[in-house]
Coordinates of N, CA and C in Angstrom, one line a residue:
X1 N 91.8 52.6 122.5 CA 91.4 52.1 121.2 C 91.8 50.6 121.1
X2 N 91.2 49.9 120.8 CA 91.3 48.6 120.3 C 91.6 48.5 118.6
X3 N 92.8 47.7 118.5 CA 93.5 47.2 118.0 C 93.3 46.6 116.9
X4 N 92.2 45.6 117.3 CA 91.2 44.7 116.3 C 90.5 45.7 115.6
X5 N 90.1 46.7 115.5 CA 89.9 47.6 114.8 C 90.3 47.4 113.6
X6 N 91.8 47.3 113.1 CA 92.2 47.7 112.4 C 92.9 46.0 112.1
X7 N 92.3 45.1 112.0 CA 92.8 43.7 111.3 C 93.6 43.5 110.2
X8 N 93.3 44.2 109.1 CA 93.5 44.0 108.0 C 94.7 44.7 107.9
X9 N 95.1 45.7 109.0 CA 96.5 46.5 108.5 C 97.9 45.4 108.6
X10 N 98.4 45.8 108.2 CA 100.2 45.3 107.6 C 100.7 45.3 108.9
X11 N 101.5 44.2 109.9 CA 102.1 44.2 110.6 C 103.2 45.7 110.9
X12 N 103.2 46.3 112.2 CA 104.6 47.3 112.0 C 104.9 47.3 113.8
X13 N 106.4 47.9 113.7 CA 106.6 48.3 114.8 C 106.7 48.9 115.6
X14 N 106.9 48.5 116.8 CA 106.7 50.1 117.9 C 107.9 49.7 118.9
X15 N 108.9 50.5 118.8 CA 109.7 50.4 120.0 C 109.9 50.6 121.2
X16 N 109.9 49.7 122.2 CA 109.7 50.0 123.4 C 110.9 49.7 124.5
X17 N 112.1 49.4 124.2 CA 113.2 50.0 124.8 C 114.4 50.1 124.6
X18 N 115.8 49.5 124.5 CA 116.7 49.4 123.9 C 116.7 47.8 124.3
X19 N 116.8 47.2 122.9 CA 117.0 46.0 122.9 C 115.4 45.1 122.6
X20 N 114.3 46.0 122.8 CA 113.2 45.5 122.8 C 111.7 46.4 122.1
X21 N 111.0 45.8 121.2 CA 110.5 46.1 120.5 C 108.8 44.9 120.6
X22 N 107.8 45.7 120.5 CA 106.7 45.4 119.9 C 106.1 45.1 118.4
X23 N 106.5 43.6 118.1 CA 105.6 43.2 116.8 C 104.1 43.5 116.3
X24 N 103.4 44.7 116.3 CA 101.9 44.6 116.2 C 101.6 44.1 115.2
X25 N 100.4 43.1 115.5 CA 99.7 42.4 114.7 C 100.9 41.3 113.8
X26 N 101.8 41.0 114.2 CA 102.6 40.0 113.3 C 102.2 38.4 113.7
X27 N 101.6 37.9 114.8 CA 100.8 37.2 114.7 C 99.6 37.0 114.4
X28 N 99.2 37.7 113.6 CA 97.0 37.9 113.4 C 97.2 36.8 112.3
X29 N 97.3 36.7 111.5 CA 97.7 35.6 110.5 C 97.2 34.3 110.6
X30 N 98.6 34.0 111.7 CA 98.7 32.4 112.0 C 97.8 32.3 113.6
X31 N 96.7 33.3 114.0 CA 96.7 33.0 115.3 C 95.8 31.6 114.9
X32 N 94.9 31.7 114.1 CA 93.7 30.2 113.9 C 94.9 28.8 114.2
X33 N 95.8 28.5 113.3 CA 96.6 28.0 113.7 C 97.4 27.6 114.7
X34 N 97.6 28.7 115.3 CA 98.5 28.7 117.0 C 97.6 28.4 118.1
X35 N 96.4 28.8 117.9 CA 95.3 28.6 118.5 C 95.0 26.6 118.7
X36 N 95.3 26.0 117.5 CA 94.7 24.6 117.1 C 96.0 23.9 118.1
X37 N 97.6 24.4 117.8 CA 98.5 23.9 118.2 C 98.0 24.0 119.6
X38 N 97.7 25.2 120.1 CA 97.8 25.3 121.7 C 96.9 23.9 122.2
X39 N 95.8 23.5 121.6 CA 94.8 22.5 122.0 C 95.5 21.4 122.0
X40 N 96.3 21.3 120.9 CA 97.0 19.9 120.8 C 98.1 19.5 121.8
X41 N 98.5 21.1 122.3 CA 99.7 20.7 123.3 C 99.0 20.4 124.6
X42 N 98.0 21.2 124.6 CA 97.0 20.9 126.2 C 96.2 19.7 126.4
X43 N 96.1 18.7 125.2 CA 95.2 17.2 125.2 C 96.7 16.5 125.8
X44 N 97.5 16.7 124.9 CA 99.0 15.9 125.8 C 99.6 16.3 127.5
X45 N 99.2 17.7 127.5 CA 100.2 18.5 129.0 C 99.1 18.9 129.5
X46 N 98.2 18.8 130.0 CA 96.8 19.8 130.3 C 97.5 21.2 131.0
X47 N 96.5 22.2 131.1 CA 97.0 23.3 131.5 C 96.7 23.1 133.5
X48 N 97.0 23.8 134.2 CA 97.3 24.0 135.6 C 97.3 25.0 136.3
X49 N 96.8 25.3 137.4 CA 97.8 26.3 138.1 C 98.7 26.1 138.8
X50 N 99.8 26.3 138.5 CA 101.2 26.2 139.5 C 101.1 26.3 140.6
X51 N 101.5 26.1 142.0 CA 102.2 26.5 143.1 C 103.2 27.4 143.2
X52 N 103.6 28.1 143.7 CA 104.9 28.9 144.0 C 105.5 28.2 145.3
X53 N 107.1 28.5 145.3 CA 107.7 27.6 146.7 C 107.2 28.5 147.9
X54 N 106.3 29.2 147.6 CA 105.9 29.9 149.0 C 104.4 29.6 149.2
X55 N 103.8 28.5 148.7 CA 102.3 28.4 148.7 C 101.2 28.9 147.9
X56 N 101.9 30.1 147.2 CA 100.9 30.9 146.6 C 100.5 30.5 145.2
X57 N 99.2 30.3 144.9 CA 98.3 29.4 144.0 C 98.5 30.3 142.7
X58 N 99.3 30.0 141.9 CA 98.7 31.3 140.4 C 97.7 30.9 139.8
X59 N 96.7 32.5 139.6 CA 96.1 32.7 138.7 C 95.8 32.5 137.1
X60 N 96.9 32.0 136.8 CA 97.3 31.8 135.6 C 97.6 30.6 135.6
X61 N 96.8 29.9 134.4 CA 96.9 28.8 134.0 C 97.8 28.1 133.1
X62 N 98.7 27.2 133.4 CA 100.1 27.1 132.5 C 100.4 25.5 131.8
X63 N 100.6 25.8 130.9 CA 101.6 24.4 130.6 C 102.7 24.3 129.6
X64 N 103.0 23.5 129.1 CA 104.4 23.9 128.7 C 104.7 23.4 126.8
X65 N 105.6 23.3 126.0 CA 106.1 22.3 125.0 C 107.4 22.9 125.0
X66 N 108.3 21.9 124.2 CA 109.8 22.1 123.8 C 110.5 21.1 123.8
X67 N 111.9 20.7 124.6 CA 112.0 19.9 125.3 C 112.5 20.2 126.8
X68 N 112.2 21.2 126.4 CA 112.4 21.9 128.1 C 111.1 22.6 128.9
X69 N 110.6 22.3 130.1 CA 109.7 23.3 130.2 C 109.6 23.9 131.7
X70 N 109.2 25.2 131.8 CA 108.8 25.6 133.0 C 108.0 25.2 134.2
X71 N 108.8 24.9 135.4 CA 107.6 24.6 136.4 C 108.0 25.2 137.6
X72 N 107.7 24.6 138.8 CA 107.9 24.7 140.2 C 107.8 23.2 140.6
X73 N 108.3 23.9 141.8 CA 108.2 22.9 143.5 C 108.7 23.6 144.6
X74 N 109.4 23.1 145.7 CA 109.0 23.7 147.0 C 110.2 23.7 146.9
X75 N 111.1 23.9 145.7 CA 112.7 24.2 146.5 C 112.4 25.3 145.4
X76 N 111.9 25.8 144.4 CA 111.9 27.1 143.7 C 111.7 26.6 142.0
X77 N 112.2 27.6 141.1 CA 111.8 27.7 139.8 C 112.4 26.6 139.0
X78 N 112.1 26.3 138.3 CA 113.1 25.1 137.3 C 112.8 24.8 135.8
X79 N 113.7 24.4 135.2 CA 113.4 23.8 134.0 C 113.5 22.4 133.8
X80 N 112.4 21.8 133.5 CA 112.4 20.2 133.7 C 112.2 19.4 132.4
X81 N 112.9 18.2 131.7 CA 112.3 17.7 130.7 C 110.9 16.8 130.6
X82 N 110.6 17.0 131.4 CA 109.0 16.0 132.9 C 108.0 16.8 132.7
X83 N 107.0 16.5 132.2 CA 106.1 16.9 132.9 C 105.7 16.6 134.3
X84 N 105.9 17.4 135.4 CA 105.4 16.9 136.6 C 104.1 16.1 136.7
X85 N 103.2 16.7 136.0 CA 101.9 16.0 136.2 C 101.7 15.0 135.7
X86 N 101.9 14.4 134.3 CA 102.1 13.7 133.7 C 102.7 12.0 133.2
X87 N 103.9 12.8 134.2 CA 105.5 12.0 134.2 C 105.4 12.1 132.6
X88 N 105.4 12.2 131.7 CA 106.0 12.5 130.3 C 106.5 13.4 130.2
X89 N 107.3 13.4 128.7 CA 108.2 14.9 128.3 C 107.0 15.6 127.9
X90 N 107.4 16.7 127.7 CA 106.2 17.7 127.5 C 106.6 17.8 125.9
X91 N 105.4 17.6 125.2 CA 104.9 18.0 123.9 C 106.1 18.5 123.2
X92 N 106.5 18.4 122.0 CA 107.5 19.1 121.2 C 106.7 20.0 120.7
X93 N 107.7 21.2 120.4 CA 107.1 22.5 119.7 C 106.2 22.1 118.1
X94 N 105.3 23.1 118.5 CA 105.0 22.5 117.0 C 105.0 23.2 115.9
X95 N 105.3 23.0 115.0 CA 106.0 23.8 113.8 C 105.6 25.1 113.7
X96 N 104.6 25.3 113.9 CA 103.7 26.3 113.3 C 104.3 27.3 114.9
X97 N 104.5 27.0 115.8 CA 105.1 28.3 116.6 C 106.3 28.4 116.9
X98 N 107.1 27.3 116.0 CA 109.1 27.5 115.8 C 109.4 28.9 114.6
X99 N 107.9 28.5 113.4 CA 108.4 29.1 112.4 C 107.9 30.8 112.3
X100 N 106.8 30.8 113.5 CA 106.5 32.1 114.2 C 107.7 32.8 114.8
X101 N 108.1 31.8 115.6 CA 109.1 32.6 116.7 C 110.3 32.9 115.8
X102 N 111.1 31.8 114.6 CA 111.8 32.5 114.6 C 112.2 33.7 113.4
X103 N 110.4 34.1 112.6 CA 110.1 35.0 111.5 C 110.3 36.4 112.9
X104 N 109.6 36.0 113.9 CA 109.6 37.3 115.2 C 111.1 38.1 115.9
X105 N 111.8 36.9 115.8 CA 113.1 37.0 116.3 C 113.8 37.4 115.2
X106 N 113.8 37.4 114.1 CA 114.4 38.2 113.0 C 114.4 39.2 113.1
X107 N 112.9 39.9 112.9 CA 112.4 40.5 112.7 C 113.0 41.7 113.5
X108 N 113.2 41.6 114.9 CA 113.3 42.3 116.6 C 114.8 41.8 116.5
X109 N 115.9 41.7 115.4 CA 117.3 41.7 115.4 C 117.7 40.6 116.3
X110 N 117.3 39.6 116.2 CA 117.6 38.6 117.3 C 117.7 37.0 116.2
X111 N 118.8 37.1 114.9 CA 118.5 35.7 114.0 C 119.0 34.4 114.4
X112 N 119.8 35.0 115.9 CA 120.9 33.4 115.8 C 119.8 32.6 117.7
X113 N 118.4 33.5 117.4 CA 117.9 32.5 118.8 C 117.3 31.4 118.0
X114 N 117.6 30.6 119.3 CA 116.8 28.8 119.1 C 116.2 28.6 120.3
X115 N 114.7 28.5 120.4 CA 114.5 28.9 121.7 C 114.1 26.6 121.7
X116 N 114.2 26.8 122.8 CA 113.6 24.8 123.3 C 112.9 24.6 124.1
X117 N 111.9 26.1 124.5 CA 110.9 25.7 125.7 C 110.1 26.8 124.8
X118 N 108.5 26.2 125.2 CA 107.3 28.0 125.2 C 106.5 26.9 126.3
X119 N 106.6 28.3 127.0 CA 105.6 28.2 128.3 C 104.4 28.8 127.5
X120 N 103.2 28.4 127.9 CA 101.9 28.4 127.4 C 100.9 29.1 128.5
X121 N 100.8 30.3 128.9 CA 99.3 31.0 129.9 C 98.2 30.9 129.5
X122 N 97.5 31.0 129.9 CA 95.9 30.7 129.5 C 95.3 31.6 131.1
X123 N 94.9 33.3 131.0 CA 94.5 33.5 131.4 C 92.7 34.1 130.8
X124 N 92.1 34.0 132.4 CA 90.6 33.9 132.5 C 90.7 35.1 133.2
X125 N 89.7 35.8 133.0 CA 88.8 37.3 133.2 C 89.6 37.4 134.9
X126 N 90.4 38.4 135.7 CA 90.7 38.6 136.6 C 92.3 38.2 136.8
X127 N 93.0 37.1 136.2 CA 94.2 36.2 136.1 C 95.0 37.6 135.6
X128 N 96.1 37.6 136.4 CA 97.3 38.2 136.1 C 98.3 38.1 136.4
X129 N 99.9 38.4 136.3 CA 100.9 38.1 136.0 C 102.0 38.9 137.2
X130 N 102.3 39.0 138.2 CA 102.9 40.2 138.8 C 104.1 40.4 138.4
X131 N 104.9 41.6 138.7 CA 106.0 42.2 138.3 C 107.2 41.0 138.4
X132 N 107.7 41.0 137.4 CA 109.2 39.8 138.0 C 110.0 39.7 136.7
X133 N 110.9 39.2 137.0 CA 112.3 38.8 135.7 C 112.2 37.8 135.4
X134 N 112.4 37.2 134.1 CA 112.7 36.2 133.4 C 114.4 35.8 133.4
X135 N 114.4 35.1 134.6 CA 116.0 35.2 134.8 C 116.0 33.6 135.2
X136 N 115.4 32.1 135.0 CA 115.8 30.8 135.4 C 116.8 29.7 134.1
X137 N 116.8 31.4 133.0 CA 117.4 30.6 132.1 C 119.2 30.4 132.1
X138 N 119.7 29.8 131.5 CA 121.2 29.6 131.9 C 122.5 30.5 131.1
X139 N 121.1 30.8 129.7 CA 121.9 31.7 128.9 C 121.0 33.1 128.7
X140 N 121.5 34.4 129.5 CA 120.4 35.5 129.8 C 121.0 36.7 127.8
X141 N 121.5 35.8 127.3 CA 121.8 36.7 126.0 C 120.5 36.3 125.2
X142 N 120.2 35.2 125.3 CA 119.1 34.8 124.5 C 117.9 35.8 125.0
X143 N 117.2 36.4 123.7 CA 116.1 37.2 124.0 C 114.9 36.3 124.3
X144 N 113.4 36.6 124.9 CA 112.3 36.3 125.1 C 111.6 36.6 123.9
X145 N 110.7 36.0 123.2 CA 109.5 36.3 122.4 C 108.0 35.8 122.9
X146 N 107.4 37.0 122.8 CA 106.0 37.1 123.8 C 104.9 37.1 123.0
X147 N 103.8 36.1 122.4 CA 102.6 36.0 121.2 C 102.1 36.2 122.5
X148 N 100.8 37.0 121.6 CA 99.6 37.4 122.8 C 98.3 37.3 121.7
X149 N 97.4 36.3 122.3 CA 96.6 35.5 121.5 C 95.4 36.0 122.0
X150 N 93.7 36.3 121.6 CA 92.8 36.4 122.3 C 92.4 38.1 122.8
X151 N 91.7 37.7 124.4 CA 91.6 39.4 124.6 C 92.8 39.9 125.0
X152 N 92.4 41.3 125.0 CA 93.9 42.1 125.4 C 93.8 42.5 126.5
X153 N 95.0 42.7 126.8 CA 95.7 42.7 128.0 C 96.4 44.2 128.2
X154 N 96.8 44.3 129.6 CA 98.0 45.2 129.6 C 99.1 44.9 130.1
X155 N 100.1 45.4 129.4 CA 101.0 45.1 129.8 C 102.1 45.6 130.4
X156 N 102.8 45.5 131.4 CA 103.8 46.8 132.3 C 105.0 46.5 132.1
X157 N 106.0 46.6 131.5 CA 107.3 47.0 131.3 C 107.9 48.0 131.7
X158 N 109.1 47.9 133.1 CA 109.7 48.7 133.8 C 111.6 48.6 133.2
X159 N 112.3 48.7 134.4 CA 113.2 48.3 133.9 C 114.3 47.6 135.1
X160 N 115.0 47.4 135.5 CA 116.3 46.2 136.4 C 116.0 46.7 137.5
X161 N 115.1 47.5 137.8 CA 114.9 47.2 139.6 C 113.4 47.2 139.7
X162 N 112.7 46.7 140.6 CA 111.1 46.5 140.6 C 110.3 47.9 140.5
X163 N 111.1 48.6 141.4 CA 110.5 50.0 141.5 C 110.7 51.3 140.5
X164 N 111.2 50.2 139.3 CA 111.6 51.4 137.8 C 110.2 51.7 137.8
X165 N 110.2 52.9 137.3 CA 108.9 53.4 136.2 C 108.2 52.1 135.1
X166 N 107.0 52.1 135.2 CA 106.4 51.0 133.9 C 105.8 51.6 133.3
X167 N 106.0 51.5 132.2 CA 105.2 51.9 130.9 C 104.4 50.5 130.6
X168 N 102.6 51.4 130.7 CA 101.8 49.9 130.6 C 101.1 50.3 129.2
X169 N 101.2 49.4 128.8 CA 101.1 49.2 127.0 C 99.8 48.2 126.8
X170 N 98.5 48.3 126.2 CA 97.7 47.8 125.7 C 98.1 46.1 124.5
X171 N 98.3 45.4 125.1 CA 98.7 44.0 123.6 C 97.1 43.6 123.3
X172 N 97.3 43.5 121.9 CA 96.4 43.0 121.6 C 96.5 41.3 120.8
X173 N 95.3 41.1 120.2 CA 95.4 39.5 119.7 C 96.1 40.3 118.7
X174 N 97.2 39.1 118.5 CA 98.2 38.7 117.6 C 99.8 40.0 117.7
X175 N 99.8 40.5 118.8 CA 100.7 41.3 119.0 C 102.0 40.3 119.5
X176 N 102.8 40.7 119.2 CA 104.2 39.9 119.8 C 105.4 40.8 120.1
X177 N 105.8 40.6 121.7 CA 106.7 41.1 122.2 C 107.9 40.6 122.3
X178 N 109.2 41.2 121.4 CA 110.8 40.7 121.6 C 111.8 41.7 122.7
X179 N 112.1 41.0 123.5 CA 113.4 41.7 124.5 C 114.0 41.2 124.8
X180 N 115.3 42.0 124.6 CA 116.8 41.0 124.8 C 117.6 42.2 124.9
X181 N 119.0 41.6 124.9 CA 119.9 42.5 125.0 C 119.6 43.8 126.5
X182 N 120.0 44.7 126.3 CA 120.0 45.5 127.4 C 118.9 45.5 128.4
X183 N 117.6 45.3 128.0 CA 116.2 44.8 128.7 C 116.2 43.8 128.7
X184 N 117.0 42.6 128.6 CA 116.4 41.5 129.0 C 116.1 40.7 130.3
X185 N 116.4 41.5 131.4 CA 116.0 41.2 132.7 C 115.1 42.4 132.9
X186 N 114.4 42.8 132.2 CA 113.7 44.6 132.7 C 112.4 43.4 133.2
X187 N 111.7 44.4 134.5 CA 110.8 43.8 135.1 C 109.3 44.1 134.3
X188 N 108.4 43.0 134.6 CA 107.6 42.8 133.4 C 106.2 42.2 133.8
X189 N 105.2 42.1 133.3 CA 103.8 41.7 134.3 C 102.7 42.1 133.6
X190 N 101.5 41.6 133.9 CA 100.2 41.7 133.0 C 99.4 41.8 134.3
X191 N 98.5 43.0 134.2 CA 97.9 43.3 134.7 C 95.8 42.3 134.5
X192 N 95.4 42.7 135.9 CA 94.5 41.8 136.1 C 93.4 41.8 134.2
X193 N 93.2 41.0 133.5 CA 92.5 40.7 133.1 C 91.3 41.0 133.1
X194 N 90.4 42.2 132.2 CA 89.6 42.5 132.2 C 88.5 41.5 130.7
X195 N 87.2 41.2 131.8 CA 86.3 40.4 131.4 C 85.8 40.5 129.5
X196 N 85.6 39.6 128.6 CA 85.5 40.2 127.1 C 84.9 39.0 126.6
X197 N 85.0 39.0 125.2 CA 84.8 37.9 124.7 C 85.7 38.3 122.9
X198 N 86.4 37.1 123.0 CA 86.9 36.9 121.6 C 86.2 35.7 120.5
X199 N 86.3 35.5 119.4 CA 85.4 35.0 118.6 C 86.7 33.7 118.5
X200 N 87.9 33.7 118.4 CA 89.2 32.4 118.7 C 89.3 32.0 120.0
X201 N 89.0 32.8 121.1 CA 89.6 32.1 122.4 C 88.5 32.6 123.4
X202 N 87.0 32.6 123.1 CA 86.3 33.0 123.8 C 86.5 33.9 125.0
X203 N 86.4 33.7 126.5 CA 86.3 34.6 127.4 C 88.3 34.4 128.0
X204 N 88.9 34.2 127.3 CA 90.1 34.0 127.8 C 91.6 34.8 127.2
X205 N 92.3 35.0 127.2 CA 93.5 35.3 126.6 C 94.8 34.0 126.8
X206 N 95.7 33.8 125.9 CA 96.7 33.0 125.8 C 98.0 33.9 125.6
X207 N 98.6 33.2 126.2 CA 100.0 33.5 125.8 C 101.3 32.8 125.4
X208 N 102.0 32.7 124.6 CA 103.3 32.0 124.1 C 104.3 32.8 124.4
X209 N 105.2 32.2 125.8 CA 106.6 32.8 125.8 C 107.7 32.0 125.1
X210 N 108.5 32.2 124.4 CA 109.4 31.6 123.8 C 111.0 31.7 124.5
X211 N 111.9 30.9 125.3 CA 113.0 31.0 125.8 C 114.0 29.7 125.2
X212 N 115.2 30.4 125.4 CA 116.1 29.6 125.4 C 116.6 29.0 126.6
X213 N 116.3 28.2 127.1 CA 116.1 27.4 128.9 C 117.2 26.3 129.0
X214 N 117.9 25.7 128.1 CA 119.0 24.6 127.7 C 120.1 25.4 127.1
X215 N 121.4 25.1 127.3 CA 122.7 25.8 127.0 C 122.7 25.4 125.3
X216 N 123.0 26.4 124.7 CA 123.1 26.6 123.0 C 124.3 25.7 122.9
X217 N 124.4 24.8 122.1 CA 125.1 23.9 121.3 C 126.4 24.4 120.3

C-alpha cells in the first residue's frame, strides 16, 4: 500500500526497535520547503557520486551542508569542513531542516541532539544503498535522523552484525527515521530504487541524514 494514499492523515508512530522509531508522514508538511532548501544547497555543493577507498563508484548521488560534511578518499571515510570539489565549506544548514530535525529528535526522545552535518542522497530509478553502519562519527550516543523525500523506497534495518535478520520497511515521501541508543550502530541500507514519478522530486528520491559528526561542546 502506498502511503501517499493517505496525505492528509496526522503524523504517528511506528516502532521499529529499541531506541528507534519511524516518524510517518512528519515530514509531508514542510517537504515543498526542504525540497527548495535541498536546490539551494546543490547550486552552492553540487551533488556527486563518491568514490569508495576501494574504487567502487556509488550509485547514489551526494552532497553535503552543516559545518561538517561527509566524504571520501583513498585512505577511507571522513568528515571534512571542505568541500572536496569545490574547495569551499559546504553550505550551512538551512533553517528549515535544523527546525525539522530537531521537532523529529524530540519527538523519537532524543531533545539534547545538535546535529552539524546532513548528508544529502539524491537517488535515481535503480541507485541504492548497501547494508553498513553509521559509525565515522566521534560521538556514537548521538542518534541519526533519516527525512525521506519523493518516491519510496525500502528500507532494511537489521541489527550489530551484517548477517542479523532485516526487517525491510516501505518509507515513504515525508517519512522520517530516528535511531539511537541501543540501535545506533544496527546495520541499515535502501534497497535498489524502483522506477516512479513524484509530482516534488520527479523520477528521483532524496534523502536527509542528520548526524552529529563534530564533538558536542
Amino acid at each position: 500500500m502506498m502511503l501517499d494514499l493517505f496525505a492528509d492523515a496526522e503524523p504517528w508512530q511506528e516502532p521499529l526497535a529499541s531506541g528507534a522509531v519511524i516518524l510517518r508522514r512528519f515530514a509531508f508538511r514542510e517537504a515543498p520547503s526542504l525540497i527548495e532548501a535541498i536546490a539551494a544547497v546543490a547550486a552552492q555543493s553540487p551533488f556527486r557520486q563518491m568514490v569508495t577507498p576501494g574504487g567502487y563508484t556509488m550509485s547514489v548521488a551526494m552532497t553535503n551542508c552543516g559545518q561538517l560534511g561527509w566524504t571520501t578518499d583513498q585512505h577511507g571515510y571522513l568528515y571534512s569542513p571542505v568541500d572536496p570539489l569545490t574547495g569551499r565549506r559546504w553550505p550551512p544548514l538551512p533553517e528549515v531542516f535544523t527546525s525539522l530535525c530537531h521537532r523529529a529528535a524530540i519527538a523519537a526522545g532524543y531533545a539534547d541532539f545538535q546535529p552539524d552535518a546532513c548528508l544529502i542522497n539524491r537517488y535515481a530509478p535503480g541507485s541504492k544503498l548497501s547494508l553498513h553502519q553509521d559509525k565515522d562519527e566521534p560521538d556514537l550516543r548521538a542518534p541519526i535522523v533519516s527525512v525521506s523525500l519523493g518516491l519510496p523506497a525500502i528500507f532494511q534495518f537489521g541489527g550489530l552484525r551484517r548477517n542479523d535478520p532485516l526487517k525491510r520497511l516501505l518509507l515513504e515521501h515525508g517519512d522520517v527515521v530516528v535511531w539511537g541508543g541501543e540501535s545506533r550502530l544496527f546495520y541499515h541500507g535502501i534497497q535498489p530504487l524502483k522506477a516512479g514519478f513524484h509530482p516534488l522530486t520527479a523520477d528521483c528520491r532524496y534523502n536527509l541524514t542528520f548526524r552529529q559528526a563534530g564533538k558536542k561542546e
